[in-house]
PDB file of C-alpha atoms in Angstrom:
ATOM      1  CA  UNK A   1     -11.926 121.281  43.707  1.00 81.00           C
ATOM      2  CA  UNK A   2      -8.793 119.844  44.769  1.00 91.00           C
ATOM      3  CA  UNK A   3      -8.268 117.424  47.591  1.00 97.00           C
ATOM      4  CA  UNK A   4      -5.640 117.882  50.489  1.00 98.00           C
ATOM      5  CA  UNK A   5      -3.170 114.932  52.663  1.00 98.00           C
ATOM      6  CA  UNK A   6      -1.695 116.287  55.597  1.00 98.00           C
ATOM      7  CA  UNK A   7       0.600 113.611  56.401  1.00 98.00           C
ATOM      8  CA  UNK A   8       2.393 112.696  59.332  1.00 96.00           C
ATOM      9  CA  UNK A   9       1.799 116.707  60.670  1.00 95.00           C
ATOM     10  CA  UNK A  10      -0.575 115.796  64.591  1.00 91.00           C
ATOM     11  CA  UNK A  11       0.300 119.468  64.729  1.00 90.00           C
ATOM     12  CA  UNK A  12      -1.173 120.879  61.639  1.00 94.00           C
ATOM     13  CA  UNK A  13      -5.362 122.688  62.947  1.00 91.00           C
ATOM     14  CA  UNK A  14      -5.156 121.584  65.542  1.00 92.00           C
ATOM     15  CA  UNK A  15      -4.050 124.583  67.980  1.00 93.00           C
ATOM     16  CA  UNK A  16      -5.611 126.532  65.455  1.00 96.00           C
ATOM     17  CA  UNK A  17      -8.284 124.784  63.453  1.00 96.00           C
ATOM     18  CA  UNK A  18      -9.675 127.818  61.028  1.00 97.00           C
ATOM     19  CA  UNK A  19      -5.889 127.290  58.375  1.00 97.00           C
ATOM     20  CA  UNK A  20      -7.593 123.392  57.575  1.00 97.00           C
ATOM     21  CA  UNK A  21     -11.272 124.939  57.715  1.00 97.00           C
ATOM     22  CA  UNK A  22      -9.795 127.879  54.920  1.00 98.00           C
ATOM     23  CA  UNK A  23      -8.674 124.772  53.737  1.00 98.00           C
ATOM     24  CA  UNK A  24     -11.686 123.266  52.754  1.00 97.00           C
ATOM     25  CA  UNK A  25     -13.618 127.071  52.350  1.00 97.00           C
ATOM     26  CA  UNK A  26     -11.742 128.403  49.372  1.00 96.00           C
ATOM     27  CA  UNK A  27      -9.278 124.498  48.300  1.00 97.00           C
ATOM     28  CA  UNK A  28     -11.024 120.923  49.198  1.00 97.00           C
ATOM     29  CA  UNK A  29     -11.143 118.439  51.581  1.00 96.00           C
ATOM     30  CA  UNK A  30      -8.447 118.124  54.016  1.00 98.00           C
ATOM     31  CA  UNK A  31      -7.182 114.345  54.870  1.00 97.00           C
ATOM     32  CA  UNK A  32      -4.851 113.942  57.605  1.00 97.00           C
ATOM     33  CA  UNK A  33      -3.030 110.727  57.289  1.00 97.00           C
ATOM     34  CA  UNK A  34       0.033 109.132  59.830  1.00 96.00           C
ATOM     35  CA  UNK A  35       1.939 106.930  57.773  1.00 97.00           C
ATOM     36  CA  UNK A  36       4.686 104.903  58.301  1.00 94.00           C
ATOM     37  CA  UNK A  37       8.829 105.238  57.253  1.00 92.00           C
ATOM     38  CA  UNK A  38       8.582 101.718  55.311  1.00 94.00           C
ATOM     39  CA  UNK A  39       4.718 102.675  53.316  1.00 97.00           C
ATOM     40  CA  UNK A  40       5.556 100.979  50.305  1.00 97.00           C
ATOM     41  CA  UNK A  41       5.488 102.835  47.448  1.00 97.00           C
ATOM     42  CA  UNK A  42       2.415 101.615  45.522  1.00 97.00           C
ATOM     43  CA  UNK A  43       0.409 101.120  48.894  1.00 97.00           C
ATOM     44  CA  UNK A  44       1.111 105.047  48.875  1.00 98.00           C
ATOM     45  CA  UNK A  45       0.753 106.291  45.105  1.00 97.00           C
ATOM     46  CA  UNK A  46      -2.770 103.811  46.071  1.00 97.00           C
ATOM     47  CA  UNK A  47      -3.728 106.123  48.608  1.00 97.00           C
ATOM     48  CA  UNK A  48      -3.105 109.449  47.523  1.00 98.00           C
ATOM     49  CA  UNK A  49      -4.786 109.568  44.048  1.00 96.00           C
ATOM     50  CA  UNK A  50      -6.856 111.722  43.313  1.00 96.00           C
ATOM     51  CA  UNK A  51      -5.254 113.892  45.762  1.00 98.00           C
ATOM     52  CA  UNK A  52      -3.662 117.529  44.284  1.00 98.00           C
ATOM     53  CA  UNK A  53      -2.113 118.964  47.844  1.00 98.00           C
ATOM     54  CA  UNK A  54      -0.219 116.779  50.026  1.00 98.00           C
ATOM     55  CA  UNK A  55       1.163 118.382  53.193  1.00 98.00           C
ATOM     56  CA  UNK A  56       4.145 116.820  54.590  1.00 98.00           C
ATOM     57  CA  UNK A  57       5.881 115.781  57.252  1.00 94.00           C
ATOM     58  CA  UNK A  58       9.042 114.071  57.611  1.00 89.00           C
ATOM     59  CA  UNK A  59       8.408 111.414  55.300  1.00 91.00           C
ATOM     60  CA  UNK A  60       7.994 109.858  54.519  1.00 96.00           C
ATOM     61  CA  UNK A  61       9.824 108.921  51.026  1.00 96.00           C
ATOM     62  CA  UNK A  62       8.504 110.687  47.673  1.00 98.00           C
ATOM     63  CA  UNK A  63      10.125 109.330  44.979  1.00 97.00           C
ATOM     64  CA  UNK A  64      10.142 108.747  40.391  1.00 97.00           C
ATOM     65  CA  UNK A  65       7.710 105.462  40.810  1.00 97.00           C
ATOM     66  CA  UNK A  66       5.354 107.431  42.944  1.00 98.00           C
ATOM     67  CA  UNK A  67       5.709 111.142  40.457  1.00 98.00           C
ATOM     68  CA  UNK A  68       5.337 108.821  37.830  1.00 96.00           C
ATOM     69  CA  UNK A  69       2.027 108.387  38.652  1.00 95.00           C
ATOM     70  CA  UNK A  70       0.628 110.701  41.328  1.00 96.00           C
ATOM     71  CA  UNK A  71      -1.858 113.758  40.542  1.00 95.00           C
ATOM     72  CA  UNK A  72      -0.225 116.175  42.913  1.00 97.00           C
ATOM     73  CA  UNK A  73       0.134 119.787  41.574  1.00 98.00           C
ATOM     74  CA  UNK A  74       2.362 120.562  44.660  1.00 98.00           C
ATOM     75  CA  UNK A  75       4.467 119.051  47.726  1.00 98.00           C
ATOM     76  CA  UNK A  76       4.706 121.359  51.044  1.00 98.00           C
ATOM     77  CA  UNK A  77       6.466 120.542  53.628  1.00 97.00           C
ATOM     78  CA  UNK A  78       5.923 120.783  56.840  1.00 95.00           C
ATOM     79  CA  UNK A  79       9.711 121.842  57.020  1.00 89.00           C
ATOM     80  CA  UNK A  80      12.209 122.646  56.522  1.00 85.00           C
ATOM     81  CA  UNK A  81      13.876 119.892  55.309  1.00 81.00           C
ATOM     82  CA  UNK A  82      13.855 117.942  52.373  1.00 89.00           C
ATOM     83  CA  UNK A  83      15.321 115.063  51.986  1.00 87.00           C
ATOM     84  CA  UNK A  84      12.763 112.480  52.415  1.00 94.00           C
ATOM     85  CA  UNK A  85      11.579 113.848  49.198  1.00 97.00           C
ATOM     86  CA  UNK A  86      13.078 113.517  44.573  1.00 97.00           C
ATOM     87  CA  UNK A  87      12.857 117.712  43.941  1.00 97.00           C
ATOM     88  CA  UNK A  88      14.602 116.643  40.052  1.00 97.00           C
ATOM     89  CA  UNK A  89      11.573 114.023  39.673  1.00 97.00           C
ATOM     90  CA  UNK A  90       8.759 116.377  41.123  1.00 98.00           C
ATOM     91  CA  UNK A  91      10.476 119.317  39.152  1.00 97.00           C
ATOM     92  CA  UNK A  92       9.989 116.979  35.912  1.00 97.00           C
ATOM     93  CA  UNK A  93       6.267 115.732  36.898  1.00 97.00           C
ATOM     94  CA  UNK A  94       5.453 119.373  36.968  1.00 97.00           C
ATOM     95  CA  UNK A  95       4.969 119.039  40.720  1.00 98.00           C
ATOM     96  CA  UNK A  96       6.039 122.370  43.091  1.00 98.00           C
ATOM     97  CA  UNK A  97       7.650 121.964  45.915  1.00 98.00           C
ATOM     98  CA  UNK A  98       7.882 124.050  48.799  1.00 98.00           C
ATOM     99  CA  UNK A  99       9.471 124.544  52.098  1.00 96.00           C
ATOM    100  CA  UNK A 100       9.224 126.521  54.609  1.00 94.00           C
ATOM    101  CA  UNK A 101      11.194 129.728  55.196  1.00 92.00           C
ATOM    102  CA  UNK A 102      14.861 129.365  57.183  1.00 87.00           C
ATOM    103  CA  UNK A 103      13.336 131.960  59.608  1.00 89.00           C
ATOM    104  CA  UNK A 104      10.439 130.700  60.279  1.00 91.00           C
ATOM    105  CA  UNK A 105      12.121 128.096  62.304  1.00 90.00           C
ATOM    106  CA  UNK A 106      16.222 129.137  63.069  1.00 93.00           C
ATOM    107  CA  UNK A 107      15.157 131.028  66.755  1.00 94.00           C
ATOM    108  CA  UNK A 108      12.791 127.614  67.490  1.00 94.00           C
ATOM    109  CA  UNK A 109      15.623 124.997  66.589  1.00 95.00           C
ATOM    110  CA  UNK A 110      18.047 126.906  68.116  1.00 97.00           C
ATOM    111  CA  UNK A 111      16.599 127.485  71.584  1.00 97.00           C
ATOM    112  CA  UNK A 112      15.837 124.006  71.673  1.00 98.00           C
ATOM    113  CA  UNK A 113      19.308 123.123  70.837  1.00 98.00           C
ATOM    114  CA  UNK A 114      20.548 126.016  74.115  1.00 98.00           C
ATOM    115  CA  UNK A 115      17.759 123.926  76.658  1.00 98.00           C
ATOM    116  CA  UNK A 116      19.448 120.238  75.678  1.00 98.00           C
ATOM    117  CA  UNK A 117      22.666 122.051  75.824  1.00 98.00           C
ATOM    118  CA  UNK A 118      21.200 123.473  79.207  1.00 98.00           C
ATOM    119  CA  UNK A 119      19.850 121.052  80.455  1.00 98.00           C
ATOM    120  CA  UNK A 120      22.394 117.667  79.778  1.00 98.00           C
ATOM    121  CA  UNK A 121      25.269 120.263  81.339  1.00 98.00           C
ATOM    122  CA  UNK A 122      22.863 121.161  84.538  1.00 97.00           C
ATOM    123  CA  UNK A 123      22.019 116.782  84.192  1.00 97.00           C
ATOM    124  CA  UNK A 124      17.921 118.687  85.090  1.00 97.00           C
ATOM    125  CA  UNK A 125      16.320 115.778  84.026  1.00 96.00           C
ATOM    126  CA  UNK A 126      18.627 113.657  86.197  1.00 95.00           C
ATOM    127  CA  UNK A 127      17.385 116.087  89.035  1.00 97.00           C
ATOM    128  CA  UNK A 128      14.479 115.790  88.217  1.00 97.00           C
ATOM    129  CA  UNK A 129      13.677 113.242  88.590  1.00 95.00           C
ATOM    130  CA  UNK A 130      15.404 112.349  92.366  1.00 96.00           C
ATOM    131  CA  UNK A 131      12.855 115.474  93.869  1.00 97.00           C
ATOM    132  CA  UNK A 132      10.184 113.742  92.645  1.00 97.00           C
ATOM    133  CA  UNK A 133      11.282 109.605  93.933  1.00 97.00           C
ATOM    134  CA  UNK A 134      12.127 112.080  97.507  1.00 97.00           C
ATOM    135  CA  UNK A 135      16.356 111.489  96.594  1.00 97.00           C
ATOM    136  CA  UNK A 136      16.853 115.310  97.532  1.00 97.00           C
ATOM    137  CA  UNK A 137      19.846 114.431  99.618  1.00 95.00           C
ATOM    138  CA  UNK A 138      20.361 110.880  98.166  1.00 96.00           C
ATOM    139  CA  UNK A 139      23.637 110.701  95.623  1.00 95.00           C
ATOM    140  CA  UNK A 140      24.021 113.646  94.574  1.00 96.00           C
ATOM    141  CA  UNK A 141      27.428 113.482  92.570  1.00 95.00           C
ATOM    142  CA  UNK A 142      24.733 112.294  90.054  1.00 94.00           C
ATOM    143  CA  UNK A 143      23.761 115.914  89.029  1.00 96.00           C
ATOM    144  CA  UNK A 144      27.819 116.732  88.687  1.00 96.00           C
ATOM    145  CA  UNK A 145      27.828 118.534  86.160  1.00 97.00           C
ATOM    146  CA  UNK A 146      30.060 121.292  83.717  1.00 97.00           C
ATOM    147  CA  UNK A 147      29.378 125.288  83.574  1.00 98.00           C
ATOM    148  CA  UNK A 148      29.345 126.347  80.103  1.00 98.00           C
ATOM    149  CA  UNK A 149      30.573 129.709  80.476  1.00 98.00           C
ATOM    150  CA  UNK A 150      33.579 130.856  78.875  1.00 98.00           C
ATOM    151  CA  UNK A 151      33.756 127.742  77.370  1.00 98.00           C
ATOM    152  CA  UNK A 152      34.443 126.444  73.827  1.00 98.00           C
ATOM    153  CA  UNK A 153      30.912 125.299  71.320  1.00 98.00           C
ATOM    154  CA  UNK A 154      32.065 123.938  68.065  1.00 98.00           C
ATOM    155  CA  UNK A 155      29.280 125.016  65.230  1.00 98.00           C
ATOM    156  CA  UNK A 156      28.411 121.680  62.680  1.00 98.00           C
ATOM    157  CA  UNK A 157      26.817 124.212  59.885  1.00 97.00           C
ATOM    158  CA  UNK A 158      26.617 127.594  59.530  1.00 97.00           C
ATOM    159  CA  UNK A 159      23.539 128.542  58.532  1.00 94.00           C
ATOM    160  CA  UNK A 160      20.514 130.362  59.785  1.00 93.00           C
ATOM    161  CA  UNK A 161      20.061 127.704  62.854  1.00 95.00           C
ATOM    162  CA  UNK A 162      23.172 127.924  63.229  1.00 97.00           C
ATOM    163  CA  UNK A 163      24.395 130.867  63.304  1.00 97.00           C
ATOM    164  CA  UNK A 164      21.543 132.163  65.845  1.00 97.00           C
ATOM    165  CA  UNK A 165      22.994 128.979  67.965  1.00 98.00           C
ATOM    166  CA  UNK A 166      26.215 130.519  68.023  1.00 98.00           C
ATOM    167  CA  UNK A 167      25.370 133.894  68.609  1.00 98.00           C
ATOM    168  CA  UNK A 168      22.845 132.681  71.789  1.00 98.00           C
ATOM    169  CA  UNK A 169      26.521 130.579  72.909  1.00 98.00           C
ATOM    170  CA  UNK A 170      27.969 133.973  72.235  1.00 98.00           C
ATOM    171  CA  UNK A 171      26.736 136.424  73.830  1.00 97.00           C
ATOM    172  CA  UNK A 172      24.820 134.677  76.242  1.00 97.00           C
ATOM    173  CA  UNK A 173      27.235 132.197  77.936  1.00 98.00           C
ATOM    174  CA  UNK A 174      30.599 134.225  76.426  1.00 98.00           C
ATOM    175  CA  UNK A 175      31.535 131.453  74.042  1.00 98.00           C
ATOM    176  CA  UNK A 176      34.269 131.400  71.498  1.00 98.00           C
ATOM    177  CA  UNK A 177      33.260 129.911  68.723  1.00 98.00           C
ATOM    178  CA  UNK A 178      34.825 127.302  66.751  1.00 98.00           C
ATOM    179  CA  UNK A 179      32.676 126.832  63.182  1.00 98.00           C
ATOM    180  CA  UNK A 180      33.194 123.442  60.553  1.00 98.00           C
ATOM    181  CA  UNK A 181      31.702 124.525  57.791  1.00 98.00           C
ATOM    182  CA  UNK A 182      32.876 123.421  54.154  1.00 96.00           C
ATOM    183  CA  UNK A 183      30.537 126.674  52.265  1.00 95.00           C
ATOM    184  CA  UNK A 184      31.034 129.584  54.636  1.00 97.00           C
ATOM    185  CA  UNK A 185      33.564 132.729  53.690  1.00 97.00           C
ATOM    186  CA  UNK A 186      36.484 134.099  55.363  1.00 96.00           C
ATOM    187  CA  UNK A 187      34.596 137.709  55.329  1.00 97.00           C
ATOM    188  CA  UNK A 188      31.407 136.445  56.998  1.00 97.00           C
ATOM    189  CA  UNK A 189      32.783 134.303  59.810  1.00 98.00           C
ATOM    190  CA  UNK A 190      34.225 137.476  61.255  1.00 98.00           C
ATOM    191  CA  UNK A 191      31.956 139.631  60.814  1.00 98.00           C
ATOM    192  CA  UNK A 192      30.073 137.401  62.772  1.00 98.00           C
ATOM    193  CA  UNK A 193      33.077 136.793  65.756  1.00 98.00           C
ATOM    194  CA  UNK A 194      33.959 132.550  64.668  1.00 98.00           C
ATOM    195  CA  UNK A 195      36.608 130.924  64.108  1.00 98.00           C
ATOM    196  CA  UNK A 196      37.257 128.990  60.601  1.00 98.00           C
ATOM    197  CA  UNK A 197      38.231 125.624  62.391  1.00 98.00           C
ATOM    198  CA  UNK A 198      39.179 121.958  60.211  1.00 98.00           C
ATOM    199  CA  UNK A 199      36.482 120.314  61.831  1.00 98.00           C
ATOM    200  CA  UNK A 200      39.308 117.897  64.091  1.00 98.00           C
ATOM    201  CA  UNK A 201      40.016 121.219  65.460  1.00 98.00           C
ATOM    202  CA  UNK A 202      36.378 121.817  66.334  1.00 98.00           C
ATOM    203  CA  UNK A 203      36.331 118.431  67.967  1.00 98.00           C
ATOM    204  CA  UNK A 204      39.531 118.256  69.746  1.00 98.00           C
ATOM    205  CA  UNK A 205      39.206 121.972  71.001  1.00 98.00           C
ATOM    206  CA  UNK A 206      35.333 122.158  72.419  1.00 98.00           C
ATOM    207  CA  UNK A 207      32.837 121.612  75.269  1.00 98.00           C
ATOM    208  CA  UNK A 208      30.078 122.059  73.530  1.00 98.00           C
ATOM    209  CA  UNK A 209      30.011 120.480  69.639  1.00 98.00           C
ATOM    210  CA  UNK A 210      26.659 121.095  67.650  1.00 98.00           C
ATOM    211  CA  UNK A 211      25.325 119.826  64.734  1.00 98.00           C
ATOM    212  CA  UNK A 212      23.596 122.120  62.142  1.00 97.00           C
ATOM    213  CA  UNK A 213      24.556 120.646  58.854  1.00 95.00           C
ATOM    214  CA  UNK A 214      22.410 119.214  56.319  1.00 89.00           C
ATOM    215  CA  UNK A 215      21.922 115.638  55.812  1.00 90.00           C
ATOM    216  CA  UNK A 216      23.279 115.238  52.002  1.00 91.00           C
ATOM    217  CA  UNK A 217      25.977 111.863  51.235  1.00 92.00           C
ATOM    218  CA  UNK A 218      28.915 113.845  52.531  1.00 94.00           C
ATOM    219  CA  UNK A 219      27.356 114.402  55.899  1.00 96.00           C
ATOM    220  CA  UNK A 220      25.955 110.944  56.520  1.00 97.00           C
ATOM    221  CA  UNK A 221      27.384 110.348  59.809  1.00 98.00           C
ATOM    222  CA  UNK A 222      29.748 112.324  59.122  1.00 98.00           C
ATOM    223  CA  UNK A 223      30.347 111.547  63.563  1.00 98.00           C
ATOM    224  CA  UNK A 224      31.219 108.689  62.867  1.00 97.00           C
ATOM    225  CA  UNK A 225      33.758 106.471  65.805  1.00 96.00           C
ATOM    226  CA  UNK A 226      36.780 107.636  64.400  1.00 97.00           C
ATOM    227  CA  UNK A 227      35.821 111.274  65.378  1.00 97.00           C
ATOM    228  CA  UNK A 228      33.554 110.859  67.785  1.00 98.00           C
ATOM    229  CA  UNK A 229      37.074 109.589  69.730  1.00 97.00           C
ATOM    230  CA  UNK A 230      38.157 112.848  69.281  1.00 98.00           C
ATOM    231  CA  UNK A 231      36.281 114.651  71.060  1.00 98.00           C
ATOM    232  CA  UNK A 232      37.022 116.313  75.033  1.00 98.00           C
ATOM    233  CA  UNK A 233      35.697 113.245  77.466  1.00 97.00           C
ATOM    234  CA  UNK A 234      33.697 116.618  78.796  1.00 98.00           C
ATOM    235  CA  UNK A 235      31.902 117.585  76.399  1.00 98.00           C
ATOM    236  CA  UNK A 236      27.957 117.542  75.617  1.00 98.00           C
ATOM    237  CA  UNK A 237      27.771 116.443  72.025  1.00 98.00           C
ATOM    238  CA  UNK A 238      23.891 118.073  70.234  1.00 98.00           C
ATOM    239  CA  UNK A 239      22.266 117.261  67.273  1.00 98.00           C
ATOM    240  CA  UNK A 240      18.881 119.066  65.793  1.00 94.00           C
ATOM    241  CA  UNK A 241      20.169 118.359  62.393  1.00 94.00           C
ATOM    242  CA  UNK A 242      18.957 115.096  61.364  1.00 94.00           C
ATOM    243  CA  UNK A 243      20.073 111.921  63.111  1.00 96.00           C
ATOM    244  CA  UNK A 244      21.545 110.339  61.019  1.00 96.00           C
ATOM    245  CA  UNK A 245      24.202 112.808  60.611  1.00 98.00           C
ATOM    246  CA  UNK A 246      26.446 110.201  64.090  1.00 98.00           C
ATOM    247  CA  UNK A 247      26.908 107.051  63.282  1.00 98.00           C
ATOM    248  CA  UNK A 248      24.657 106.333  66.180  1.00 97.00           C
ATOM    249  CA  UNK A 249      26.058 102.758  67.089  1.00 97.00           C
ATOM    250  CA  UNK A 250      28.893 104.783  67.616  1.00 98.00           C
ATOM    251  CA  UNK A 251      27.634 107.389  70.129  1.00 98.00           C
ATOM    252  CA  UNK A 252      26.496 104.942  71.850  1.00 98.00           C
ATOM    253  CA  UNK A 253      30.222 102.563  72.968  1.00 97.00           C
ATOM    254  CA  UNK A 254      31.457 106.295  73.633  1.00 97.00           C
ATOM    255  CA  UNK A 255      27.934 106.977  76.161  1.00 97.00           C
ATOM    256  CA  UNK A 256      28.865 104.129  77.515  1.00 96.00           C
ATOM    257  CA  UNK A 257      32.270 103.879  78.042  1.00 96.00           C
ATOM    258  CA  UNK A 258      32.055 108.040  79.183  1.00 95.00           C
ATOM    259  CA  UNK A 259      34.242 108.920  76.671  1.00 97.00           C
ATOM    260  CA  UNK A 260      31.666 112.378  76.394  1.00 98.00           C
ATOM    261  CA  UNK A 261      30.188 113.887  78.762  1.00 98.00           C
ATOM    262  CA  UNK A 262      27.124 114.090  77.295  1.00 98.00           C
ATOM    263  CA  UNK A 263      23.982 113.843  74.687  1.00 98.00           C
ATOM    264  CA  UNK A 264      21.096 115.676  73.549  1.00 98.00           C
ATOM    265  CA  UNK A 265      18.632 115.751  70.313  1.00 98.00           C
ATOM    266  CA  UNK A 266      15.178 116.762  68.455  1.00 97.00           C
ATOM    267  CA  UNK A 267      16.363 113.413  66.273  1.00 96.00           C
ATOM    268  CA  UNK A 268      16.880 111.139  65.084  1.00 96.00           C
ATOM    269  CA  UNK A 269      18.620 107.966  63.063  1.00 95.00           C
ATOM    270  CA  UNK A 270      15.275 106.273  63.027  1.00 92.00           C
ATOM    271  CA  UNK A 271      12.060 108.241  63.639  1.00 89.00           C
ATOM    272  CA  UNK A 272       9.690 107.928  65.679  1.00 87.00           C
ATOM    273  CA  UNK A 273      12.609 106.376  67.356  1.00 93.00           C
ATOM    274  CA  UNK A 274      12.464 102.784  68.347  1.00 91.00           C
ATOM    275  CA  UNK A 275      11.845 101.198  71.456  1.00 93.00           C
ATOM    276  CA  UNK A 276      14.907  98.714  71.785  1.00 95.00           C
ATOM    277  CA  UNK A 277      17.511 101.972  71.356  1.00 96.00           C
ATOM    278  CA  UNK A 278      20.250 101.780  73.159  1.00 97.00           C
ATOM    279  CA  UNK A 279      20.490 105.225  73.217  1.00 97.00           C
ATOM    280  CA  UNK A 280      17.196 105.437  75.292  1.00 96.00           C
ATOM    281  CA  UNK A 281      18.937 103.350  78.171  1.00 96.00           C
ATOM    282  CA  UNK A 282      21.329 106.301  78.560  1.00 96.00           C
ATOM    283  CA  UNK A 283      21.411 108.039  81.423  1.00 92.00           C
ATOM    284  CA  UNK A 284      23.121 110.687  80.764  1.00 94.00           C
ATOM    285  CA  UNK A 285      21.260 111.057  77.074  1.00 97.00           C
ATOM    286  CA  UNK A 286      18.638 114.106  76.441  1.00 98.00           C
ATOM    287  CA  UNK A 287      15.927 113.427  73.540  1.00 97.00           C
ATOM    288  CA  UNK A 288      12.832 115.197  72.308  1.00 97.00           C
ATOM    289  CA  UNK A 289      10.758 113.849  69.559  1.00 94.00           C
ATOM    290  CA  UNK A 290      12.293 116.402  66.712  1.00 91.00           C
ATOM    291  CA  UNK A 291       9.650 119.323  69.067  1.00 92.00           C
ATOM    292  CA  UNK A 292      12.141 121.903  68.059  1.00 92.00           C
ATOM    293  CA  UNK A 293       9.101 123.854  66.489  1.00 89.00           C
ATOM    294  CA  UNK A 294       5.972 123.289  68.909  1.00 91.00           C
ATOM    295  CA  UNK A 295       5.508 126.971  69.459  1.00 94.00           C
ATOM    296  CA  UNK A 296       2.208 129.308  69.257  1.00 94.00           C
ATOM    297  CA  UNK A 297       4.062 132.155  66.827  1.00 94.00           C
ATOM    298  CA  UNK A 298       6.588 129.615  65.228  1.00 94.00           C
ATOM    299  CA  UNK A 299       2.914 126.423  64.676  1.00 94.00           C
ATOM    300  CA  UNK A 300       1.023 129.383  63.245  1.00 96.00           C
ATOM    301  CA  UNK A 301       3.796 130.541  60.646  1.00 96.00           C
ATOM    302  CA  UNK A 302       4.599 127.211  60.008  1.00 95.00           C
ATOM    303  CA  UNK A 303       0.099 126.994  59.095  1.00 96.00           C
ATOM    304  CA  UNK A 304      -0.064 130.051  57.332  1.00 97.00           C
ATOM    305  CA  UNK A 305       2.735 129.162  55.015  1.00 97.00           C
ATOM    306  CA  UNK A 306       1.233 125.830  53.816  1.00 97.00           C
ATOM    307  CA  UNK A 307      -1.795 127.257  53.200  1.00 98.00           C
ATOM    308  CA  UNK A 308      -0.675 130.055  51.551  1.00 98.00           C
ATOM    309  CA  UNK A 309       1.017 127.472  48.914  1.00 98.00           C
ATOM    310  CA  UNK A 310      -1.664 125.335  48.403  1.00 98.00           C
ATOM    311  CA  UNK A 311      -4.429 128.899  47.864  1.00 97.00           C
ATOM    312  CA  UNK A 312      -1.985 129.717  45.461  1.00 98.00           C
ATOM    313  CA  UNK A 313      -1.446 126.349  43.448  1.00 98.00           C
ATOM    314  CA  UNK A 314      -5.312 126.858  43.476  1.00 97.00           C
ATOM    315  CA  UNK A 315      -5.782 129.658  41.663  1.00 97.00           C
ATOM    316  CA  UNK A 316      -2.935 129.333  39.392  1.00 97.00           C
ATOM    317  CA  UNK A 317      -0.596 131.347  40.711  1.00 98.00           C
ATOM    318  CA  UNK A 318       3.268 130.249  41.883  1.00 97.00           C
ATOM    319  CA  UNK A 319       3.236 129.178  45.444  1.00 98.00           C
ATOM    320  CA  UNK A 320       6.142 130.767  48.551  1.00 96.00           C
ATOM    321  CA  UNK A 321       9.195 128.501  48.837  1.00 95.00           C
ATOM    322  CA  UNK A 322      10.129 127.379  46.240  1.00 98.00           C
ATOM    323  CA  UNK A 323      12.996 124.448  45.986  1.00 97.00           C
ATOM    324  CA  UNK A 324      12.738 122.364  42.496  1.00 96.00           C
ATOM    325  CA  UNK A 325      13.616 125.532  40.474  1.00 93.00           C
ATOM    326  CA  UNK A 326      10.123 125.416  38.546  1.00 90.00           C
TER     327      UNK A 326
END
C-alpha cells in the first residue's frame, strides 16, 4: 500500500469526498498539507519521507535536491502548469509527472478571463459596493465604464485557453482578434479568423489585452514598463496565465497614473498574494485567488484525473497525460 500527500489543493475531496475514500481503499492513507511556497527543501524531504504519491497544487517547487532523496513514484499536478517541477530531474529519478489535460480546464479559465474583462469594463465591483453603501446616485462617475462590443481584443499566447477566450470575444462581442504567438501558424490563425501580429502592434491597437502564455524564461515579464506604455489609456489588461508574465511594479505604476483603464487577474507574482501588495489598494483592479477552476464540472474532472493517475501507477501501469517523457 502507498501513501498519498495532497499538497496545497484545498479543494481536493472537499466537494467530492468519494475520491479520498477511493484512494484510501485502493492505495493507502491520504494526508493533506498546506505548505509555504518557500519551504526549505530539507524540510520538504523530511515531511514526505515514505510517501509514494504527491497530488500537487501551484507550489512549492520540486527539484533535483528533493528527487535525489525521495520515495516518490508520481507527482500528479492538479492543474495544467508545471513550472514548479523540474521535469528533467523527475525523469532521471524515474518519477512520473502528470498534469490535467488542457481540455478539462480551458473553458473554466477562459470563462474567468471573460468574467474579469466584463467586470473591469463595467466597474462591477465598485458599482456593487456603491449599492451596499447606500450610494445609488452618489458620484456615479466612479462607474463610468467601457463598451466592449465591436472592439479589438489582443491575445498573448494562443493555446487552448487563449483560443477559447478568443472565440468568446469574437463571436460573443463581435471583436476583431489580434494574436501574438511565435508558435502559431498563419494557417491556423486564418482558419480561426484571427490576425497574427507582432507584440508592439497588438499592444498599440487592442482595447483588451489578455495573457494566456506559459511562463518561461522568454515570457517572464513579457509585459514590462516599456511594453505597458504602448497600450491605449482606455485598454483593459487581463491575466489568467501566470503572475510573472507581468512586471507588477511597472503595472502598479501605469495603473496609478491611469495609463490603462484597469487590470483583472486570477494570478499574482507571489501567491498567496501579500496583503501589502499595492495592487490591492487600487480601485481599477480586480483580482481573484487563482480560482478559475472553481466550478463543480471542472473540479470533478480534475479530481477524477489525479485519482486515476495514482491508481494506475499503484497497479504498475502508466498514468495518463505524462509530461516528463517517461
